Coordinates of C-alpha atoms (C1' of nucleotides) in Angstrom, one line a residue:
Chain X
X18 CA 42.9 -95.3 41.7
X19 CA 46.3 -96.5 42.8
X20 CA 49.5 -94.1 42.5
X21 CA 50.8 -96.2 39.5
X22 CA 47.5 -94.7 37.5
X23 CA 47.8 -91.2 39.5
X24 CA 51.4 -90.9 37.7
X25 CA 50.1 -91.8 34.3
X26 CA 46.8 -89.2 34.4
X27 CA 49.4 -86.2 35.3
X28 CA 51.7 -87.4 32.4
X29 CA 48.5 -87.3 30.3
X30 CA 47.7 -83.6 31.4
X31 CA 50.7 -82.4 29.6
X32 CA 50.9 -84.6 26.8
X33 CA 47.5 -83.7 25.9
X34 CA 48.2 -79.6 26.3
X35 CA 47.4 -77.6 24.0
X36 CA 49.9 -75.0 25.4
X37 CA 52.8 -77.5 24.7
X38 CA 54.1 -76.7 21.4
X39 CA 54.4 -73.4 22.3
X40 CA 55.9 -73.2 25.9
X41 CA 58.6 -74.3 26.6
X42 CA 57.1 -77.7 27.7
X43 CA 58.4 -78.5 24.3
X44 CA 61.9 -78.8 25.1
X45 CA 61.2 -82.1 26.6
X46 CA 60.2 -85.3 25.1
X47 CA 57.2 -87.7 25.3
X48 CA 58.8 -90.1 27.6
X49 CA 60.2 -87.0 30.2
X50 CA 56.8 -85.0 30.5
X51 CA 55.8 -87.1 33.8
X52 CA 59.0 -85.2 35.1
X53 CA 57.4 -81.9 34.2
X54 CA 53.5 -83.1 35.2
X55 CA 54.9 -84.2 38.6
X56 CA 56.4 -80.8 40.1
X57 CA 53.2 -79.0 37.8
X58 CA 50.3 -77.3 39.9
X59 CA 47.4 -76.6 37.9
X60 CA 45.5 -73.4 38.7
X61 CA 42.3 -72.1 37.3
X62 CA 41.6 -68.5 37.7
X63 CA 38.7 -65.8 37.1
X64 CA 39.0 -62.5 35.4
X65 CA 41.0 -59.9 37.3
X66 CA 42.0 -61.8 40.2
X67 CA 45.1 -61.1 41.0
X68 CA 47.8 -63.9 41.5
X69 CA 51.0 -62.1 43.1
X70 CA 51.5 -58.8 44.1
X71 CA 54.4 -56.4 43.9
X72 CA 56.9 -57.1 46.5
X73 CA 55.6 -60.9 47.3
X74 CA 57.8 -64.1 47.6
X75 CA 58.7 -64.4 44.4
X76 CA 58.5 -68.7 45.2
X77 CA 56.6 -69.6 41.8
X78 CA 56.9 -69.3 37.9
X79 CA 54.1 -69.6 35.7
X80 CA 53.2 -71.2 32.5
X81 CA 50.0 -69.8 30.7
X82 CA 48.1 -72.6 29.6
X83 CA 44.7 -69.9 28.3
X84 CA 43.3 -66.4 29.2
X85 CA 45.2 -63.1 29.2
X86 CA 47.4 -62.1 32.1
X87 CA 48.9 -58.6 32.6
X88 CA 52.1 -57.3 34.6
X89 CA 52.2 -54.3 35.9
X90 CA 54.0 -51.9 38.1
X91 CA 52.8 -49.2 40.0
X92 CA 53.9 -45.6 41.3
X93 CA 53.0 -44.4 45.0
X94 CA 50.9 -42.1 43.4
X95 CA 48.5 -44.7 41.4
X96 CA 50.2 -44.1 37.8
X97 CA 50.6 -47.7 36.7
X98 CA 52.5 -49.0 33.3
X99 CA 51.2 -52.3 32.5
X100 CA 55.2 -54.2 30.9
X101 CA 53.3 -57.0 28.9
X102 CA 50.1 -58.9 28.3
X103 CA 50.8 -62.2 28.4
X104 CA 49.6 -64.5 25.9
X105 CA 48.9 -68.8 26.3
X106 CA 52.4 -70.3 25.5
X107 CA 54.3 -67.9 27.5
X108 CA 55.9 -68.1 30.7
X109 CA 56.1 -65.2 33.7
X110 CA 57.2 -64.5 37.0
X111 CA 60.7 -65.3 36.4
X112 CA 63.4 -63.1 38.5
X113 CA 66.6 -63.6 40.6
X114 CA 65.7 -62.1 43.4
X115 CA 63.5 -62.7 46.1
X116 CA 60.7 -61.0 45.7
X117 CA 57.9 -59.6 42.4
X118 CA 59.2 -56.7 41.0
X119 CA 55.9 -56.4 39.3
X120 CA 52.3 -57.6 40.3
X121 CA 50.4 -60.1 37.8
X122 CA 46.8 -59.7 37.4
X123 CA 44.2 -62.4 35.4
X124 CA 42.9 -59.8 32.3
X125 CA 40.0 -63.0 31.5
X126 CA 39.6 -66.0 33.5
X127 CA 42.2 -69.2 32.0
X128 CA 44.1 -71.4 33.2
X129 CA 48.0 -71.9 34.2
X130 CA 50.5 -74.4 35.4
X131 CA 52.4 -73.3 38.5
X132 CA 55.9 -74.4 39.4
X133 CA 58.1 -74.2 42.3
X134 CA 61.1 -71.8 41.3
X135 CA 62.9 -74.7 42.9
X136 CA 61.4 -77.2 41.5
X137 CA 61.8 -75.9 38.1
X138 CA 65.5 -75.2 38.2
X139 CA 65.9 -78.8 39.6
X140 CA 64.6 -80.4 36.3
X141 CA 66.0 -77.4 34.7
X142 CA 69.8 -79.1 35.5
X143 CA 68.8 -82.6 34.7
X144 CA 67.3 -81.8 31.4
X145 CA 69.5 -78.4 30.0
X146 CA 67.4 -78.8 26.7
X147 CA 64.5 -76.7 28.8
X148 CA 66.9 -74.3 29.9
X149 CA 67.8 -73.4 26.6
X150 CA 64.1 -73.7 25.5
X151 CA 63.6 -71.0 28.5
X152 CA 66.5 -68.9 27.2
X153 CA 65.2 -68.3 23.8
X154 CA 62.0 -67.5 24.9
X155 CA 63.4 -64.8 27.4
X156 CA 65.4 -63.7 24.4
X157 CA 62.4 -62.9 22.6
X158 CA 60.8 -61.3 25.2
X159 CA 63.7 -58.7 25.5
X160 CA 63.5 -58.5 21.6
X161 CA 59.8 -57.8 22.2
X162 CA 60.2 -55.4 25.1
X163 CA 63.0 -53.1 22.3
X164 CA 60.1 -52.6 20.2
X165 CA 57.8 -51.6 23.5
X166 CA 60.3 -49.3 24.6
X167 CA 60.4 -47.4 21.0
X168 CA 56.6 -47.4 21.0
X169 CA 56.8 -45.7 24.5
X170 CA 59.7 -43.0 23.9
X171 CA 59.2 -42.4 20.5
X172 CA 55.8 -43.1 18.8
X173 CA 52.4 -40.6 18.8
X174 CA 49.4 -41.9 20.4
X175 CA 48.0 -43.2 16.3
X176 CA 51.1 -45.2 15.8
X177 CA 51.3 -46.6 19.2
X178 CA 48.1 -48.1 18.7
X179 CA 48.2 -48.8 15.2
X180 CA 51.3 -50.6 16.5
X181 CA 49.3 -52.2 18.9
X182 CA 46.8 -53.8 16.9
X183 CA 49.1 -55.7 14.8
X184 CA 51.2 -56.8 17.2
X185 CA 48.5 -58.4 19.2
X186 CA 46.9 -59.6 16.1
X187 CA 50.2 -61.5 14.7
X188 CA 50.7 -62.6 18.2
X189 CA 47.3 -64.1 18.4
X190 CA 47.9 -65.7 15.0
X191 CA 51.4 -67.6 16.0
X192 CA 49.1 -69.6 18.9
X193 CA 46.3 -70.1 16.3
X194 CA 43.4 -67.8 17.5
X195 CA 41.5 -66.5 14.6
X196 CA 42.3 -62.5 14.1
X197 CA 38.6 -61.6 12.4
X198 CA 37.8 -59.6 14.0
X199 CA 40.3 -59.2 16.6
X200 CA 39.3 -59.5 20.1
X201 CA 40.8 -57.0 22.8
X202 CA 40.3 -59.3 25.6
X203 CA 41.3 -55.9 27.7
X204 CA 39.7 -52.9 28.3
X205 CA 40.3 -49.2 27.8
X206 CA 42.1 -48.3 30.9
X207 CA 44.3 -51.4 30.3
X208 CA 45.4 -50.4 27.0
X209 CA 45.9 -46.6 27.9
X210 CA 47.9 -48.2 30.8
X211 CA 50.2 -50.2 28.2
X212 CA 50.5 -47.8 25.7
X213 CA 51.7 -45.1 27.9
X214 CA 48.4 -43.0 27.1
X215 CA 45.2 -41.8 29.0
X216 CA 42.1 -43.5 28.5
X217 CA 40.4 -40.2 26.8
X218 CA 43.2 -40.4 24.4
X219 CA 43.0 -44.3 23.6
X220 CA 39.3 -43.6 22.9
X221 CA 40.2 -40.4 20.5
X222 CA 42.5 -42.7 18.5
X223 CA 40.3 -45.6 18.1
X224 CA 37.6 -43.1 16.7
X225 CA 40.7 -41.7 14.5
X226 CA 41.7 -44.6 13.1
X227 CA 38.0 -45.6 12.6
X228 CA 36.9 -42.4 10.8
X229 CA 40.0 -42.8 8.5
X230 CA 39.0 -45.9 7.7
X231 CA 42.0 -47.8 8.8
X232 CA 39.6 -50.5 11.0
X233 CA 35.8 -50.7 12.5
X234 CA 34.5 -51.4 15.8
X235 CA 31.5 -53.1 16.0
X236 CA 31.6 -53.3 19.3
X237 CA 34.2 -51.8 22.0
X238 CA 36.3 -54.8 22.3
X239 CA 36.2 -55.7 18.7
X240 CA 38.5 -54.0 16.4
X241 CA 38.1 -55.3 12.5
X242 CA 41.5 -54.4 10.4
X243 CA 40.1 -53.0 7.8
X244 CA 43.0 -51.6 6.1
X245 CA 46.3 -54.0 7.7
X246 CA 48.6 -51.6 4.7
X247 CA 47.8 -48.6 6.2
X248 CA 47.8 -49.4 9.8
X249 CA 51.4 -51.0 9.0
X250 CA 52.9 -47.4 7.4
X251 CA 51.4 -45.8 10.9
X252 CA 53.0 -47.7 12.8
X253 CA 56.2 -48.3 11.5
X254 CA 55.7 -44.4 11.4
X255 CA 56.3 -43.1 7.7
Chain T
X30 CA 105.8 -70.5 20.2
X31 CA 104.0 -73.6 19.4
X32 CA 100.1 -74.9 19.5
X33 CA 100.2 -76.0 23.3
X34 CA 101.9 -72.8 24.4
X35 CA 99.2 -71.0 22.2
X36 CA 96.4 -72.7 24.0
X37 CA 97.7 -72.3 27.7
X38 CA 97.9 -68.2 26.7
X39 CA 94.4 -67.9 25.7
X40 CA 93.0 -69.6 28.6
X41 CA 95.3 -67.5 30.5
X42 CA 93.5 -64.6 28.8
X43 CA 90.0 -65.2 30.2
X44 CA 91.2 -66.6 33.8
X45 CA 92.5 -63.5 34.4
X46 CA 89.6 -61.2 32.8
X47 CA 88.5 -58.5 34.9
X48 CA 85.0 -58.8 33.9
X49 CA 84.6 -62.8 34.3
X50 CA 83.3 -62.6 37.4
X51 CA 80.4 -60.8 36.0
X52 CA 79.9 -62.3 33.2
X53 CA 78.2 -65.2 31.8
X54 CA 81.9 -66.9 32.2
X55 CA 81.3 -66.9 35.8
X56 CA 79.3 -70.3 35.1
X57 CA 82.5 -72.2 33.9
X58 CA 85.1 -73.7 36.5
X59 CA 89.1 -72.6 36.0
X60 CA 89.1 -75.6 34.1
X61 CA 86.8 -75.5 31.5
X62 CA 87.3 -71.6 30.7
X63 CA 90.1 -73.1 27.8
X64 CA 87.5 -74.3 26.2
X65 CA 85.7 -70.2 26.4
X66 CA 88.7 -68.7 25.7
X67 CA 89.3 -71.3 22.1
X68 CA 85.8 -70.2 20.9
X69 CA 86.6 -66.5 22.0
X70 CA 87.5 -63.5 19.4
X71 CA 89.2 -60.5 20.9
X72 CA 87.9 -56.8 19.6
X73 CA 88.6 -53.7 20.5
X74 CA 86.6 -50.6 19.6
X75 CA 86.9 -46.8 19.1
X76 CA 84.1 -44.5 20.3
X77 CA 81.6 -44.2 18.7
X78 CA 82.3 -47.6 15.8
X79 CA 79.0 -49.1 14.8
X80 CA 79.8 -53.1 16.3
X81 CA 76.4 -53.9 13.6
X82 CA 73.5 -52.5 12.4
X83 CA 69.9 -53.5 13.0
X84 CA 68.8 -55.6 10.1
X85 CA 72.7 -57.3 9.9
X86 CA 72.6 -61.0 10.0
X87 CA 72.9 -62.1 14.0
X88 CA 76.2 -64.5 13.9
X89 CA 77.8 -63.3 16.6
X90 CA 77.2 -62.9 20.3
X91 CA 79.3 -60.2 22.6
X92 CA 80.1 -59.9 25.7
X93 CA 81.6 -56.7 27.2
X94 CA 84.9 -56.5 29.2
X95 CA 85.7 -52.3 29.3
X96 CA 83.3 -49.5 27.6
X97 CA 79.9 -48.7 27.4
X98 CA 77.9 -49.5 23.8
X99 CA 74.2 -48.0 23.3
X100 CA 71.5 -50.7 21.5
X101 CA 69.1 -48.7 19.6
X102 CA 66.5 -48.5 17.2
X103 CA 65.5 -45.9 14.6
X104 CA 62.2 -45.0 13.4
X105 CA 62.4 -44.4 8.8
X106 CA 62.1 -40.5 10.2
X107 CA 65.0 -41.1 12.6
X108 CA 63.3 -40.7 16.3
X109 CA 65.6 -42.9 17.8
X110 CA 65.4 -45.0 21.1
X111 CA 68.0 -46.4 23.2
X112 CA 66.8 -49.3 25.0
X113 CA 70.4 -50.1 27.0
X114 CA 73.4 -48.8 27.7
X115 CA 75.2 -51.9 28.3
X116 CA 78.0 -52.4 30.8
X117 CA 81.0 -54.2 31.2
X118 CA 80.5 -57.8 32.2
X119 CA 77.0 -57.9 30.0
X120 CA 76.2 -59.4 27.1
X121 CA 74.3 -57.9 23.8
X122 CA 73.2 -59.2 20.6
X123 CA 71.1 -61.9 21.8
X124 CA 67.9 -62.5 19.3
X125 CA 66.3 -66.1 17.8
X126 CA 66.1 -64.5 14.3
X127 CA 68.5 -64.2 11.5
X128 CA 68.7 -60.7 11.8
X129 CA 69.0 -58.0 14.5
X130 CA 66.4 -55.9 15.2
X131 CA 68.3 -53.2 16.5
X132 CA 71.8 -51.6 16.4
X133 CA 75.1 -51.3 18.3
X134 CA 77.5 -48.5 18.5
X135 CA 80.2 -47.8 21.3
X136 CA 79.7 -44.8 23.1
X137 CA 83.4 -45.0 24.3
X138 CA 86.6 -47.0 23.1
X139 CA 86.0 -50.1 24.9
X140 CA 86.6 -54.0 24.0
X141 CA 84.7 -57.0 24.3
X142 CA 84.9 -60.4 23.4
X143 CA 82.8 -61.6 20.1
X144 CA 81.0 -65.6 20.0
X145 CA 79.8 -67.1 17.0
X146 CA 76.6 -68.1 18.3
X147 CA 76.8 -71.6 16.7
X148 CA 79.7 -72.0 18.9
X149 CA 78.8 -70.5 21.8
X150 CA 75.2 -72.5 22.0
X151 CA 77.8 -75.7 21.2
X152 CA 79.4 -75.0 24.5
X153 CA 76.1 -74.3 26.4
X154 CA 75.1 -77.8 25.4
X155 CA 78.4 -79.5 27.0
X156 CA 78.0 -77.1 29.9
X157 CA 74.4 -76.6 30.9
X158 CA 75.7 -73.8 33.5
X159 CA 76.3 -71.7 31.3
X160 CA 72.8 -71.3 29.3
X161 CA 71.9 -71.4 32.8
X162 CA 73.9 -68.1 34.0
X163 CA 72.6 -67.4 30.6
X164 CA 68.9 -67.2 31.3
X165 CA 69.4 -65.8 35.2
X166 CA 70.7 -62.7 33.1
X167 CA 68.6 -62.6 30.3
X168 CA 65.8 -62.3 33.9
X169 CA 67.9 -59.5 35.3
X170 CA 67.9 -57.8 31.5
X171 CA 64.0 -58.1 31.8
X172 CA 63.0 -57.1 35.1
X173 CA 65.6 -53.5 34.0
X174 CA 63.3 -53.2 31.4
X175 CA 60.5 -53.4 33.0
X176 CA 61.5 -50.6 35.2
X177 CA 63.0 -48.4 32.4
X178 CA 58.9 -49.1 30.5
X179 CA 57.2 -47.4 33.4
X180 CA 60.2 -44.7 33.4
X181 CA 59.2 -44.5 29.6
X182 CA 55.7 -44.6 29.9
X183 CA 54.6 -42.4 33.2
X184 CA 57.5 -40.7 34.7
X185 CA 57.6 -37.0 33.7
X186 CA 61.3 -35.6 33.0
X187 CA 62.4 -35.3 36.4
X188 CA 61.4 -38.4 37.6
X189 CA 63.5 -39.9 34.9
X190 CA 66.6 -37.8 34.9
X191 CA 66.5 -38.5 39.0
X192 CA 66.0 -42.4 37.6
X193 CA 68.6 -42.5 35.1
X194 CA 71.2 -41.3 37.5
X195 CA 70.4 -43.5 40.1
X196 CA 70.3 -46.5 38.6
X197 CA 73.5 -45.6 36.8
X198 CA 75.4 -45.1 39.8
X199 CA 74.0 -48.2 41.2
X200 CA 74.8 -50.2 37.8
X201 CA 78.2 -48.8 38.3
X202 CA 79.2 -49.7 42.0
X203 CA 77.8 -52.8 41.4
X204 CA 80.8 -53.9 39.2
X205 CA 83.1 -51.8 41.2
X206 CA 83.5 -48.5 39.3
X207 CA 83.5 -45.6 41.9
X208 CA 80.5 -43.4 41.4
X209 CA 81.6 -39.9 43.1
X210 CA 81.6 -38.1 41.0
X211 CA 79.4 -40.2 38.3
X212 CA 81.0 -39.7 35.2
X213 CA 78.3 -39.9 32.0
X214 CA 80.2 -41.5 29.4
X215 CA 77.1 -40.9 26.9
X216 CA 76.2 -37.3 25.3
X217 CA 73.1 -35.5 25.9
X218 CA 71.7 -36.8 22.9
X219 CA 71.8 -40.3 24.3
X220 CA 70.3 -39.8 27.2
X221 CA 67.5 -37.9 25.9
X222 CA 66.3 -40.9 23.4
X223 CA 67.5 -43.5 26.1
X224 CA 64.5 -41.2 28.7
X225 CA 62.5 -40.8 25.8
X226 CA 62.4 -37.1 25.4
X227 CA 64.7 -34.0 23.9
X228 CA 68.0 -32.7 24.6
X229 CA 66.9 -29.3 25.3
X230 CA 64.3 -31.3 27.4
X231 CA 67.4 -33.3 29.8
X232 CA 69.3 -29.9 29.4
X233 CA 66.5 -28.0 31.3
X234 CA 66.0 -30.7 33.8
X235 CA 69.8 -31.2 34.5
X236 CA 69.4 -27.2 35.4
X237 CA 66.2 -27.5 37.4
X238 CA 68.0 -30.7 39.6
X239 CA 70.9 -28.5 40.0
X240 CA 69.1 -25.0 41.4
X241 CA 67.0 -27.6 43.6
X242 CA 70.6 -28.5 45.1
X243 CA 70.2 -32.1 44.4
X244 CA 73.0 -32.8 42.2
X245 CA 76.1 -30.8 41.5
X246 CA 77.4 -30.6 37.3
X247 CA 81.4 -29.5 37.4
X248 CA 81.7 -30.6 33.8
X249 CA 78.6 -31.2 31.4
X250 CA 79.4 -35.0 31.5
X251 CA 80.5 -35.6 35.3
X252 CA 77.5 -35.4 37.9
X253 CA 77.5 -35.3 42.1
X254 CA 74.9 -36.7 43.5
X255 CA 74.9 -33.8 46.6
X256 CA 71.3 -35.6 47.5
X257 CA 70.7 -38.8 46.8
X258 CA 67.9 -39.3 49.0
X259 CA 66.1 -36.4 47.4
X260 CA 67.2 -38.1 44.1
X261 CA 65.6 -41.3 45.3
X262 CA 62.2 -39.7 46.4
X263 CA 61.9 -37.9 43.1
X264 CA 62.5 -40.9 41.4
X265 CA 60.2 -43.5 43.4
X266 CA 57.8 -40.3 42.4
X267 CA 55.9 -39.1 45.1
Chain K
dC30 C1' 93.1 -17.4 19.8
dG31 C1' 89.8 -19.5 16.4
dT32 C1' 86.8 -23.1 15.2
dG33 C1' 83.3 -26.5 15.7
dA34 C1' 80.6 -29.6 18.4
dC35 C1' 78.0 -29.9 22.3
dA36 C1' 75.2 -27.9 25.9
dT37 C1' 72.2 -24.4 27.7
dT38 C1' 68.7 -20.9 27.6
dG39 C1' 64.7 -18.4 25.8
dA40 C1' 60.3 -17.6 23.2
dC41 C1' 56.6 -19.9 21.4
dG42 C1' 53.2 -23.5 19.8
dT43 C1' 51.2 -28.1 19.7
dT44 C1' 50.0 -32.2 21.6
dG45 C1' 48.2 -34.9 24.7
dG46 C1' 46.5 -34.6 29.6
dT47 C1' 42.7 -32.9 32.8
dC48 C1' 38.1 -32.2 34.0
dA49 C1' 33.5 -32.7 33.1
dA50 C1' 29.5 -34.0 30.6
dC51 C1' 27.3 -37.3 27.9
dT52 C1' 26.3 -41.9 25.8
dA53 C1' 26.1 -46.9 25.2
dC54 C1' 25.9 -51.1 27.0
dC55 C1' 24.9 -54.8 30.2
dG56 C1' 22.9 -57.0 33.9
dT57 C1' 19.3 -56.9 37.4
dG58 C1' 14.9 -56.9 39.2
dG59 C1' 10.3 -55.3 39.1
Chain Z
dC15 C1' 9.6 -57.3 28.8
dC16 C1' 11.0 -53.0 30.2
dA17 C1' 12.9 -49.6 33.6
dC18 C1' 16.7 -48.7 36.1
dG19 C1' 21.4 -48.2 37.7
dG20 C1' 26.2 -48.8 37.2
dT21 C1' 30.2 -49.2 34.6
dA22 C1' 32.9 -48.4 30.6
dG23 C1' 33.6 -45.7 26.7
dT24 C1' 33.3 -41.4 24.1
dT25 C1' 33.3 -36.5 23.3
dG26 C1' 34.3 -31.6 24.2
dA27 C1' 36.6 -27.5 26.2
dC28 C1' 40.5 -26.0 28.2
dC29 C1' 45.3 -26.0 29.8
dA30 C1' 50.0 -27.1 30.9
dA31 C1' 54.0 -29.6 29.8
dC32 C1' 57.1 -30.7 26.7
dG33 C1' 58.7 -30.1 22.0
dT34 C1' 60.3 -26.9 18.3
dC35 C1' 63.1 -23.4 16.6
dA36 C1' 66.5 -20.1 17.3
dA37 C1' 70.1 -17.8 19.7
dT38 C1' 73.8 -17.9 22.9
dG39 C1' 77.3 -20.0 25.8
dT40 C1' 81.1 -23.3 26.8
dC41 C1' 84.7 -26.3 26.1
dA42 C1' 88.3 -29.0 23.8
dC43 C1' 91.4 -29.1 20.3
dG44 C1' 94.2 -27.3 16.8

DNA sequence: CGTGACATTGACGTTGGTCAACTACCGTGG
DNA sequence: CCACGGTAGTTGACCAACGTCAATGTCACG
């Protein structure tokens, strides 16, 4: 294979992505993806390996391509608060500084593309339109973190994870992954973590909410939305 | 006074902002700030004015030159939560929607300037920079959130009142406001839903930090920080 | 001075955390 | 195929921390 061909299967990897539409890969065009495929690193990783800690080089930014990812921070004392689960589409690791504020931790095994901060900000000047793309999406994210930060100084354990559930079931509908039942790709202590709860607690509100009907759990990590109404006036908190 | 002479004052006006250096501004050269300043609308505010409401239609864009303005959001049985106090040379009311999802209020008399978004995302397109400086604060908005979610979700009153005073004081001499004494411009009531809990709650702790000789309180609303490493301990949470 | 808003303090109760036991599930190996 | 062991999840009893409700104190402004 001669480099001419090498070019053309890396501009194929990302005009083939299924991630595309949704990160912000899709600021650029057809003909400018070789750009993007050429600084790209792809990296495959299995569940719970962790791919930067708190307080490392903060060299890279990450698109998710599939899988779940969390963020985290910790206390000295082991308390941890888990900031977001990251979904396929979106991008993490971004600061100004030089090093993680947070550690980032594979929830299932996926995939991502890795890209020098560098690298990034390079073709981030010679094409502004990804800039902007990036902009919005960190926009949303703050917009998204808002409603986080009412969930975790204002809402009781029922409507933070009635809020829960349908946030991470619309979410998983925007990218196109079916929501019948909906899969918690995370487990308890994760979700207790997020939520700003105890494990024991998380487990007394799923058996809550499951008693009063609102949804059924065949199995741990499958949560059915039986009633999507009710589960709405929870967490919006009547 | 005619056009031209019009012109040359309003660019006059930002060139010699106090807050341009801190702001997004910052990203435009001497030269290109007439072209900020012909897209900018001057506002002053009393304390405590409502700038909008959450669910107004998002046209506008601000950016803070003097004051302090709260961004929160109400639950229908009013628990409220204040997810920023924003600062002077910081900009608020950024969302992808039509509408924003949360509200505005001054907490003091203040001014700021107001963008139409339309015009302001115009200028970002002539002058990549400044979606740029843009998106490196949007980062820095994002990585203070992060913090204030594990403030939110595991610290217990002390390690957030400790928090909250530190990282005021820090927000402060960063953009070259003296911080001894630190003077609160926000009520009680803010800062219990900004930490998430009541004011009889921050009232209590306020008291405990004082009798532990870690801060002084002359006047309910001006604070000495009489230990800051103590302060900082508490607040790292050991 | 008097008034009203804000802040502090006290008494008490509830909610969610802690600790411990129990159960379900899954993979492994006999 | 079943027994076993380990992990994750659930449940229960108890308790402490923070919220609630109410009273009191303080300060700024007329």
């Amino acid at each position: 294979m001669n480099l001419r061909c090498a070019r053309l299967d890396r501009a194929e990897v990302c005009a083939t992505c299924g991630a595309r539409t949704l990160a912000f890969c899709a600021a650029l065009d057809l003909d400018e993806l070789p750009e993007l495929a050429a600084i790209r690193h792809d990296v495959t990783f299995g569940a719970d390996q962790e791919l930067f800690a708190d307080g490392d080089a903060a060299e890279s930014i990450f698109n998710l391509i599939a899988g779940c990812v969390r963020l985290s921070k910790l206390l000295p004392d082991g308390r941890r608060q888990i900031s977001e689960f990251v979904l396929p589409g979106e991008y993490f690791g971004m600061v100004t500084g030089e090093l993680y504020p947070f550690a980032a931790e594979a929830v299932t095994e996926g995939r991502l593309c890795r890209f020098s901060r560098r690298a990034l900000d390079d073709l981030g000047e010679r094409h502004p339109a990804l800039h902007r793309r990036m902009l919005h999406m960190a926009w949303d994210e703050v917009t998204r973190m808002q409603e986080q930060q009412l969930l975790l100084g204002r809402k009781t354990p029922v409507e933070r994870l009635a809020s829960f559930l349908l946030t991470l079931a619309a979410r998983y509908a925007r990218i196109g992954v079916q929501a019948a039942p909906l899969h918690l790709p995370m487990n308890r202590s994760d979700v207790a973590d997020y939520l700003g709860l105890t494990v024991e607690t998380v487990s007394r509100t799923f058996t809550r909410l499951t008693k009063d009907g609102l949804i059924r759990l065949p199995r741990s990590a499958e949560v059915v939305l039986a009633d999507p109404d009710g589960l709405a006036a929870l967490a919006e908190a009547e």
